[in-house]
Tab-separated table of C-alpha atoms and ligand atoms in Angstrom:
chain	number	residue	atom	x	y	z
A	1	UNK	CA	-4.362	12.099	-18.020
A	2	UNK	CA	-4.142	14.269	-21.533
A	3	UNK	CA	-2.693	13.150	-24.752
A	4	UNK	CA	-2.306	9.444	-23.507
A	5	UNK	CA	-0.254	6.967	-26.350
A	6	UNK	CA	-2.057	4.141	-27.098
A	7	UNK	CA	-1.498	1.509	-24.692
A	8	UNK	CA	-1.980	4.458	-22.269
A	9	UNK	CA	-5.785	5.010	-23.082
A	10	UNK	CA	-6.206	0.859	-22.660
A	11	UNK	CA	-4.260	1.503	-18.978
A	12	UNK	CA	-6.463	4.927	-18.477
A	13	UNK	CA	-9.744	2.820	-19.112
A	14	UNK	CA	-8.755	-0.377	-16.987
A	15	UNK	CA	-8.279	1.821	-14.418
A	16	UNK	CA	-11.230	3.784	-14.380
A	17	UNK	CA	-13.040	-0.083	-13.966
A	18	UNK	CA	-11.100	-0.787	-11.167
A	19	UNK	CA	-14.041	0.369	-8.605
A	20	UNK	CA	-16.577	-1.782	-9.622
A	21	UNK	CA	-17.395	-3.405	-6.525
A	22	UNK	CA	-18.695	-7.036	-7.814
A	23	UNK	CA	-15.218	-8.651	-8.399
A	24	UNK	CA	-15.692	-11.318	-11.210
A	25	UNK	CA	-17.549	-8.655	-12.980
A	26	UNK	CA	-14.665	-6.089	-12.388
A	27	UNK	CA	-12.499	-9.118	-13.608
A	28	UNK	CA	-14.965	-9.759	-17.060
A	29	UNK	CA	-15.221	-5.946	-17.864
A	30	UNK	CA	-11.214	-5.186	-17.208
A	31	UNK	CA	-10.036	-7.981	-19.220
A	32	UNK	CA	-12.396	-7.664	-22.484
A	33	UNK	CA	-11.144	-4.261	-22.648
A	34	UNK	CA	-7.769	-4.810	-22.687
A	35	UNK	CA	-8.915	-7.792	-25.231
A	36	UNK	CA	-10.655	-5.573	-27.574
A	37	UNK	CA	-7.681	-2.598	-27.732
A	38	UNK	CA	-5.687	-5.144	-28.310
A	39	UNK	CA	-7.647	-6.268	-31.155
A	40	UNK	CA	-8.477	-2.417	-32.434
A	41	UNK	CA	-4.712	-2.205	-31.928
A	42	UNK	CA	-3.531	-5.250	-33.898
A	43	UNK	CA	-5.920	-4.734	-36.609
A	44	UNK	CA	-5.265	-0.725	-37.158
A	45	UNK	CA	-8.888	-0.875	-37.254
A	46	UNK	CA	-10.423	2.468	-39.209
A	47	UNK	CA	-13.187	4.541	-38.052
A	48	UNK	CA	-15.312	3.806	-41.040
A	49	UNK	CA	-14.828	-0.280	-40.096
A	50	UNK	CA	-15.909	0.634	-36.570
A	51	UNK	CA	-18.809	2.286	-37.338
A	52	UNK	CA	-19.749	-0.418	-40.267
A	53	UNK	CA	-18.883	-2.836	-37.301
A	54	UNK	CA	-21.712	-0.821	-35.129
A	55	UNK	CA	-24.017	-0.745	-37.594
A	56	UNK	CA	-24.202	-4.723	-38.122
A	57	UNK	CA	-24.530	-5.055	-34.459
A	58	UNK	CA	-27.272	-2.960	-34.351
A	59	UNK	CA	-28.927	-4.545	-37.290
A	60	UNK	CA	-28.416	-7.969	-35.319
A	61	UNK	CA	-29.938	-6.383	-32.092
A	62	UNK	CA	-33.338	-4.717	-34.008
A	63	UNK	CA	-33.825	-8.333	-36.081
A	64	UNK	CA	-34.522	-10.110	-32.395
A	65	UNK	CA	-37.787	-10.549	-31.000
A	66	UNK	CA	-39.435	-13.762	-29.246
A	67	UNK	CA	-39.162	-16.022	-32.315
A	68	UNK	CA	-35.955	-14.663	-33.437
A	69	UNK	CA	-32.269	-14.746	-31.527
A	70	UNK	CA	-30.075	-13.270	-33.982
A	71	UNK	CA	-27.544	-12.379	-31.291
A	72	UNK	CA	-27.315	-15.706	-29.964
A	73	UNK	CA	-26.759	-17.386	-34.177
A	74	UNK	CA	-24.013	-14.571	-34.275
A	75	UNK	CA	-22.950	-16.325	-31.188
A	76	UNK	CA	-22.898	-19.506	-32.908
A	77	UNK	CA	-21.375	-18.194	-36.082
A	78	UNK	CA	-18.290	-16.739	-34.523
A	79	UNK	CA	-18.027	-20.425	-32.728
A	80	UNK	CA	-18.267	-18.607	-29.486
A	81	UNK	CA	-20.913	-20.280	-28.184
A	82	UNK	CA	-19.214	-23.549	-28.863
A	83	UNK	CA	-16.246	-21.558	-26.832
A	84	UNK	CA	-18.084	-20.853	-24.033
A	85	UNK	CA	-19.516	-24.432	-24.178
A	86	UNK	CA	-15.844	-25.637	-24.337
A	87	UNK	CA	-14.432	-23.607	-21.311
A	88	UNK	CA	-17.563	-23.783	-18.834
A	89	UNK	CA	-19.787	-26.616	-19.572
A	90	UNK	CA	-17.377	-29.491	-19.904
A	91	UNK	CA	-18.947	-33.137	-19.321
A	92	UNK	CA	-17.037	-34.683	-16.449
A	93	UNK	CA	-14.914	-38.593	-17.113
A	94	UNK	CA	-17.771	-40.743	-18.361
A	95	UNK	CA	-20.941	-38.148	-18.636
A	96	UNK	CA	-22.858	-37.478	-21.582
A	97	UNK	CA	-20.841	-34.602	-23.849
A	98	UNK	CA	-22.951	-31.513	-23.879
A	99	UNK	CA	-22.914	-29.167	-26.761
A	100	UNK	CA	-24.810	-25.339	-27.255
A	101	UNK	CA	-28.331	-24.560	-26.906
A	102	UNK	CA	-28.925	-22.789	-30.240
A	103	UNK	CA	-31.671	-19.935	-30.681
A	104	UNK	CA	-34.473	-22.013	-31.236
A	105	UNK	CA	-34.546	-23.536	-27.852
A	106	UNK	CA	-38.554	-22.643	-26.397
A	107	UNK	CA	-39.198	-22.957	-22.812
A	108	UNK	CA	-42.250	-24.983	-21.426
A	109	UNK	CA	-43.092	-27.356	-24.804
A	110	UNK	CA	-45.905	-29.769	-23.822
A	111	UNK	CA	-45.394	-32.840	-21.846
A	112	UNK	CA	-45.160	-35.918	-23.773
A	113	UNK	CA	-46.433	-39.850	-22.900
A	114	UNK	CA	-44.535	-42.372	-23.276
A	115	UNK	CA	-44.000	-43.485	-26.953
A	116	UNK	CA	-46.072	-40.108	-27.863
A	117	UNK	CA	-44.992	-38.796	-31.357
A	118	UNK	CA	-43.786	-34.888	-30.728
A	119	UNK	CA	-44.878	-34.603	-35.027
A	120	UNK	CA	-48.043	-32.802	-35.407
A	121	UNK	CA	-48.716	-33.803	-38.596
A	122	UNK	CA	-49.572	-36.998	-40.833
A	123	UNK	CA	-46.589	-38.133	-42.538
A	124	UNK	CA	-46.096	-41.031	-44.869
A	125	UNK	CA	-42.107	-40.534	-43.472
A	126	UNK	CA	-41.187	-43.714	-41.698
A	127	UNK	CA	-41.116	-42.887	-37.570
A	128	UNK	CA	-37.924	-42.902	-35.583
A	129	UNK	CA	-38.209	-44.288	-32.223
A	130	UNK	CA	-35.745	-43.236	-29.802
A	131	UNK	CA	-34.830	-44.859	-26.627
A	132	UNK	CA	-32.432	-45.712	-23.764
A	133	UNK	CA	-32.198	-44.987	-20.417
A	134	UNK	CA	-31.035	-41.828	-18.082
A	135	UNK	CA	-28.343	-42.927	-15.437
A	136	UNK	CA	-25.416	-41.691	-13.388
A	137	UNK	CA	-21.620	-42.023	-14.118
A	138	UNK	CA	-21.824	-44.931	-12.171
A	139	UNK	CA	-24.529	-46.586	-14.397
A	140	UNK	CA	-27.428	-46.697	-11.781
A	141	UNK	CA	-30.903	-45.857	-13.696
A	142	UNK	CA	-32.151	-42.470	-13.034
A	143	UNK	CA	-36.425	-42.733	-12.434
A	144	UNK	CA	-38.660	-40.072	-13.274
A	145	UNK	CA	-35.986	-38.019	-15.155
A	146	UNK	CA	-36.795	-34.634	-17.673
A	147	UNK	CA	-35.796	-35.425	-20.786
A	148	UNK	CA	-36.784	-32.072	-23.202
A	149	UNK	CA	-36.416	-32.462	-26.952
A	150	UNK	CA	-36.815	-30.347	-30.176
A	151	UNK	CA	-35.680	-30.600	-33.615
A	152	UNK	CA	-36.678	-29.135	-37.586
A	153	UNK	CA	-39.335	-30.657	-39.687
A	154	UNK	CA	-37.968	-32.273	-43.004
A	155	UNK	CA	-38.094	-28.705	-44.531
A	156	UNK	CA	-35.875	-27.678	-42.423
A	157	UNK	CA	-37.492	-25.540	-40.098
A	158	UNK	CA	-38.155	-25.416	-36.234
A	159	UNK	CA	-42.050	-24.274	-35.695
A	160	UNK	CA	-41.285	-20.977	-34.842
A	161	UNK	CA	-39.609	-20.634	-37.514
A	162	UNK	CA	-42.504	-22.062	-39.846
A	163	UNK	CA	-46.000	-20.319	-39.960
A	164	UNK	CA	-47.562	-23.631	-41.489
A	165	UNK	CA	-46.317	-25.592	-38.645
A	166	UNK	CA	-48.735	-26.155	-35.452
A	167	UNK	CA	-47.539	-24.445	-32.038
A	168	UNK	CA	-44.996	-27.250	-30.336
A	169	UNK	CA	-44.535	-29.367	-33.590
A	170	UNK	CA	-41.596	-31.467	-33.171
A	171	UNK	CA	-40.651	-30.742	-29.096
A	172	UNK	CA	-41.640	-32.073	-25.924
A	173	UNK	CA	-40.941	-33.641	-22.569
A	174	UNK	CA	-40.681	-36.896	-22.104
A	175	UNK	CA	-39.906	-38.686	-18.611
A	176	UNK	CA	-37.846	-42.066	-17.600
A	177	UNK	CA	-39.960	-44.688	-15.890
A	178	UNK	CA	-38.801	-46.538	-12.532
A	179	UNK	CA	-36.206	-47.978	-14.484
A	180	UNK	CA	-34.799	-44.731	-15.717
A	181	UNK	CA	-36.367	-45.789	-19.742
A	182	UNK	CA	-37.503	-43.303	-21.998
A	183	UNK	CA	-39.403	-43.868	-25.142
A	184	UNK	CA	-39.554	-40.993	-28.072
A	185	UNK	CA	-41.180	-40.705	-31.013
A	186	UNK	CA	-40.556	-38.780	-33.836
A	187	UNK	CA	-39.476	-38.593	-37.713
A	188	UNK	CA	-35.602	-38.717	-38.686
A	189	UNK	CA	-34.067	-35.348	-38.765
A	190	UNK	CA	-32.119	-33.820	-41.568
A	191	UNK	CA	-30.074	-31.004	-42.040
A	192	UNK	CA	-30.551	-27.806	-42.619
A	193	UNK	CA	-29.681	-24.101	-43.296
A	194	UNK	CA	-29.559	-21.875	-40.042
A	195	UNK	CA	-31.869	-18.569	-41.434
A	196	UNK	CA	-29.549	-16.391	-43.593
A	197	UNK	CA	-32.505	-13.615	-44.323
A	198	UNK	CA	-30.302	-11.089	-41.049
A	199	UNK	CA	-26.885	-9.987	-40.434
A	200	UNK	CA	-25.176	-13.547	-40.015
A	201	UNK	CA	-26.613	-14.445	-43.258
A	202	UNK	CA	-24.687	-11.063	-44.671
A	203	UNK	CA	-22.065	-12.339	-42.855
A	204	UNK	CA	-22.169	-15.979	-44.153
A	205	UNK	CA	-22.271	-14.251	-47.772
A	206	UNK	CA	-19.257	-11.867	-47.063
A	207	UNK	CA	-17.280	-14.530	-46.116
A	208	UNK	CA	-18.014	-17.500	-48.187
A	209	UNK	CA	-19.190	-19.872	-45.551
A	210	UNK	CA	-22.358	-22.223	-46.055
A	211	UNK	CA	-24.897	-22.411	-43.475
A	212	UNK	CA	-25.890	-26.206	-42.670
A	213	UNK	CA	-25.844	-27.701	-39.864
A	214	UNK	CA	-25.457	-31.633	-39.606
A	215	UNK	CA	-28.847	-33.387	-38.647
A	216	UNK	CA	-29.476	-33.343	-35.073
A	217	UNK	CA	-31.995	-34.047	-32.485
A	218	UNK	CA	-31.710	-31.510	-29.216
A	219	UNK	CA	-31.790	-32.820	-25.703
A	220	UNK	CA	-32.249	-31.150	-22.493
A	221	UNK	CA	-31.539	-33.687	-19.746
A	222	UNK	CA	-32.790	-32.887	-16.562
A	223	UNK	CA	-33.343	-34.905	-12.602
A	224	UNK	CA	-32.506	-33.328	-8.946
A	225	UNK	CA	-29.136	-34.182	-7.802
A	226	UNK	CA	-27.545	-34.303	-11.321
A	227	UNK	CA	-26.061	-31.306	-13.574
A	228	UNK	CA	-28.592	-30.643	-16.594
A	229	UNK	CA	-27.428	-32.163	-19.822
A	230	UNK	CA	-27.750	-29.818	-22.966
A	231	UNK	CA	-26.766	-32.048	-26.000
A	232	UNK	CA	-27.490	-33.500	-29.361
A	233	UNK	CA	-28.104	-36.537	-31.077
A	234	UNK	CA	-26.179	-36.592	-34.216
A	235	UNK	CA	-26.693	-38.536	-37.140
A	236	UNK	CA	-23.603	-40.396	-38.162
A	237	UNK	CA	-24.302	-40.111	-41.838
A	238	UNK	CA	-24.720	-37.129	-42.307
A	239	UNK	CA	-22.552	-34.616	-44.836
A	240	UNK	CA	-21.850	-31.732	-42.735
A	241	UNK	CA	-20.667	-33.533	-39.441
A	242	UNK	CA	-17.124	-31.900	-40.383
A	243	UNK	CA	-18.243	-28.572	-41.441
A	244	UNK	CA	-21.192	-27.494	-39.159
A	245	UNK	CA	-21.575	-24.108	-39.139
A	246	UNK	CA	-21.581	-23.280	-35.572
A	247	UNK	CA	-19.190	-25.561	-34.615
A	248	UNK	CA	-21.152	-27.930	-32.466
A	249	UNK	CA	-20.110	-31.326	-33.285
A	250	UNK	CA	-18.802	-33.612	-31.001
A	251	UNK	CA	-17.547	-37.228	-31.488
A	252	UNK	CA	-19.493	-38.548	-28.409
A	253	UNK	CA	-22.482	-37.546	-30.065
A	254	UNK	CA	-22.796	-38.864	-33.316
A	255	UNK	CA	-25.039	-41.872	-33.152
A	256	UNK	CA	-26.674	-44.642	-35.380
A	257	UNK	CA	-30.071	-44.549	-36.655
A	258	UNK	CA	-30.881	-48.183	-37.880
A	259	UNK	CA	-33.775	-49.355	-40.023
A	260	UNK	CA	-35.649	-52.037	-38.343
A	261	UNK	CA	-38.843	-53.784	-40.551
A	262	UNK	CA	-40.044	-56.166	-37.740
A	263	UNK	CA	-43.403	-55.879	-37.536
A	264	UNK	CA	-43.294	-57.561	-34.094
A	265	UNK	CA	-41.072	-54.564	-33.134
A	266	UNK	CA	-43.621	-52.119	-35.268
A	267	UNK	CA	-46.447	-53.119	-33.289
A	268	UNK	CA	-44.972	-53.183	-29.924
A	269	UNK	CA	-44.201	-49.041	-30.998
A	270	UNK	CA	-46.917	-48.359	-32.102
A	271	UNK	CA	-45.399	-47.174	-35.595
A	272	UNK	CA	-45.449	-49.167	-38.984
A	273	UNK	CA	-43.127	-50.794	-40.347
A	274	UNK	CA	-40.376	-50.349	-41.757
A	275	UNK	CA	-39.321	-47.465	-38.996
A	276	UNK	CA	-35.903	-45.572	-37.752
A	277	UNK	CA	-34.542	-47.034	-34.512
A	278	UNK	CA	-31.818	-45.191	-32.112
A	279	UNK	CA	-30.640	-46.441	-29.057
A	280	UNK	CA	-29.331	-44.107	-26.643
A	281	UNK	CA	-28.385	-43.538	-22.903
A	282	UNK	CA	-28.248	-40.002	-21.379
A	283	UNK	CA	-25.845	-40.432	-18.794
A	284	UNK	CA	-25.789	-37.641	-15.916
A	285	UNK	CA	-22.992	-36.165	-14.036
A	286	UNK	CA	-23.837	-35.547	-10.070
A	287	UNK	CA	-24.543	-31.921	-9.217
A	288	UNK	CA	-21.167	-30.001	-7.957
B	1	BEZ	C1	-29.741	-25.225	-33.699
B	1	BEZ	O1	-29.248	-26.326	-33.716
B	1	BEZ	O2	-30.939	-25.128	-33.510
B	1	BEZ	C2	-28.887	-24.052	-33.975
B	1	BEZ	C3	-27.753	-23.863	-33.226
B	1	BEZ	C4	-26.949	-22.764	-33.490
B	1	BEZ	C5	-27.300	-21.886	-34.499
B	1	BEZ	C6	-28.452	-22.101	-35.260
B	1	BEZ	C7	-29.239	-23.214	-34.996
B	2	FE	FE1	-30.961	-27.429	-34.230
């Protein structure tokens, strides 16, 4: 077809799609094109924004490498990933709320004992111990249960982030006991700017936005049977709990952190006191 209008061309294009054999594939490529003509379209978009618009993907492409995930922050940024997180990953009645991954996520941290601290460093910071229990919808303790974790140091940067941090600083695995316990130690976390040295920090400054996120610890929750868990801890005082830049918050997931000064409680720790206490179940939904 020759000098198509333009709702034509989008027709044209579907069409020429309409052989890919894999279906939900066929289904994902048909329907983002008509998505993005609509959008190109809608927004009379010019030739010069196009190519300004392939230009800042490209930058966000060449500024990833194993450390860095600009792609996925843009993800974030544009509050798709919290999207996708909405429409796919949805915590069935009664399961622990899950929430996105982020880019700093690194595979295989070190395995953590019981009441280990994941902080590679001396610190004068009082500890945070956290603890609870992994269990099923139906509240039965879950034994021998994954439970992966990872959060900034108080300057606000993950370790690969951070040349002066030591490899692993700040993440681990932990696992339940027989009676599905866990037992984490760590410092409080506190918020902190996602980087804003790439593109999404361009795009931050282009369009006014700041770029905190509210304090969080991240959780991967993980035992056979059970759907992993990919959440936060949140803490509830924190400032930016309304205006999180990627748009991760949840309700379910803002928690307490209480100071507790018992020595007794110290000692049985293993911290001093006074120290940061959270108490916290991970509860799992049964695998589809
Ligand atoms: C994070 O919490 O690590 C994170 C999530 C999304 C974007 C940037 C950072
Ligand atoms: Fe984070």
């Amino acid at each position: 077809m020759r000098n198509m209008t333009e709702t034509q061309l989008t027709d044209v294009v579907v069409e020429r799609y309409a052989s890919t054999p894999d279906a939900r594939l066929r289904y994902l490529l048909q329907t983002l094109i008509v998505a993005l003509h609509d959008y190109v379209r809608e927004a009379r978009l010019t030739e010069t924004e196009w190519m300004e618009a392939i230009q800042f993907l490209t930058r966000t492409g060449q500024m990833c490498d194993d450390k860095r995930q600009e792609m996925i922050l843009l993800s974030d940024n544009l509050g798709i990933s919290a999207l996708v997180n909405l429409v796919s990953a949805g915590a069935p009645e009664g399961a622990t709320e899950t929430t996105v991954v982020g880019p700093f996520y690194v595979p295989n941290s070190p395995q953590r004992e019981w009441g280990e601290t994941i902080l590679l460093r001396e610190t004068d910071e009082p500890s945070l111990i956290v603890r609870g229990r992994v269990v099923d919808c139906q509240g039965a303790p879950i034994p021998d249960a994954g439970i992966e974790v990872w959060q900034t140091d108080s300057n606000g940067m993950y370790d690969i982030q951070d040349p002066t941090q030591a490899v692993d600083n700040l993440r681990g695995h932990y696992r339940t006991n027989a009676k599905g316990e866990f037992l984490i130690r760590t410092i409080r976390p506190t918020s902190y700017p996602i980087p804003t040295d790439g593109p999404v920090g361009e795009l931050l400054e282009a369009t006014a936005r700041h770029p905190w996120r509210p304090a969080h610890i991240h959780a991967i929750v993980t035992a056979p049977g059970h759907r992993p868990l990919v959440t936060h801890l949140f803490d509830a005082e924190d400032a930016y709990l309304d205006s999180d830049v990627v748009f991760a918050v949840k309700e379910s997931l803002i928690r307490n952190y209480a100071q507790n000064s018992s020595e007794e409680d110290a000692a049985r720790f293993g911290v001093s006191a006074p120290f940061w206490e959270l108490e916290t179940d991970f509860i799992l939904a049964a695998q589809d």
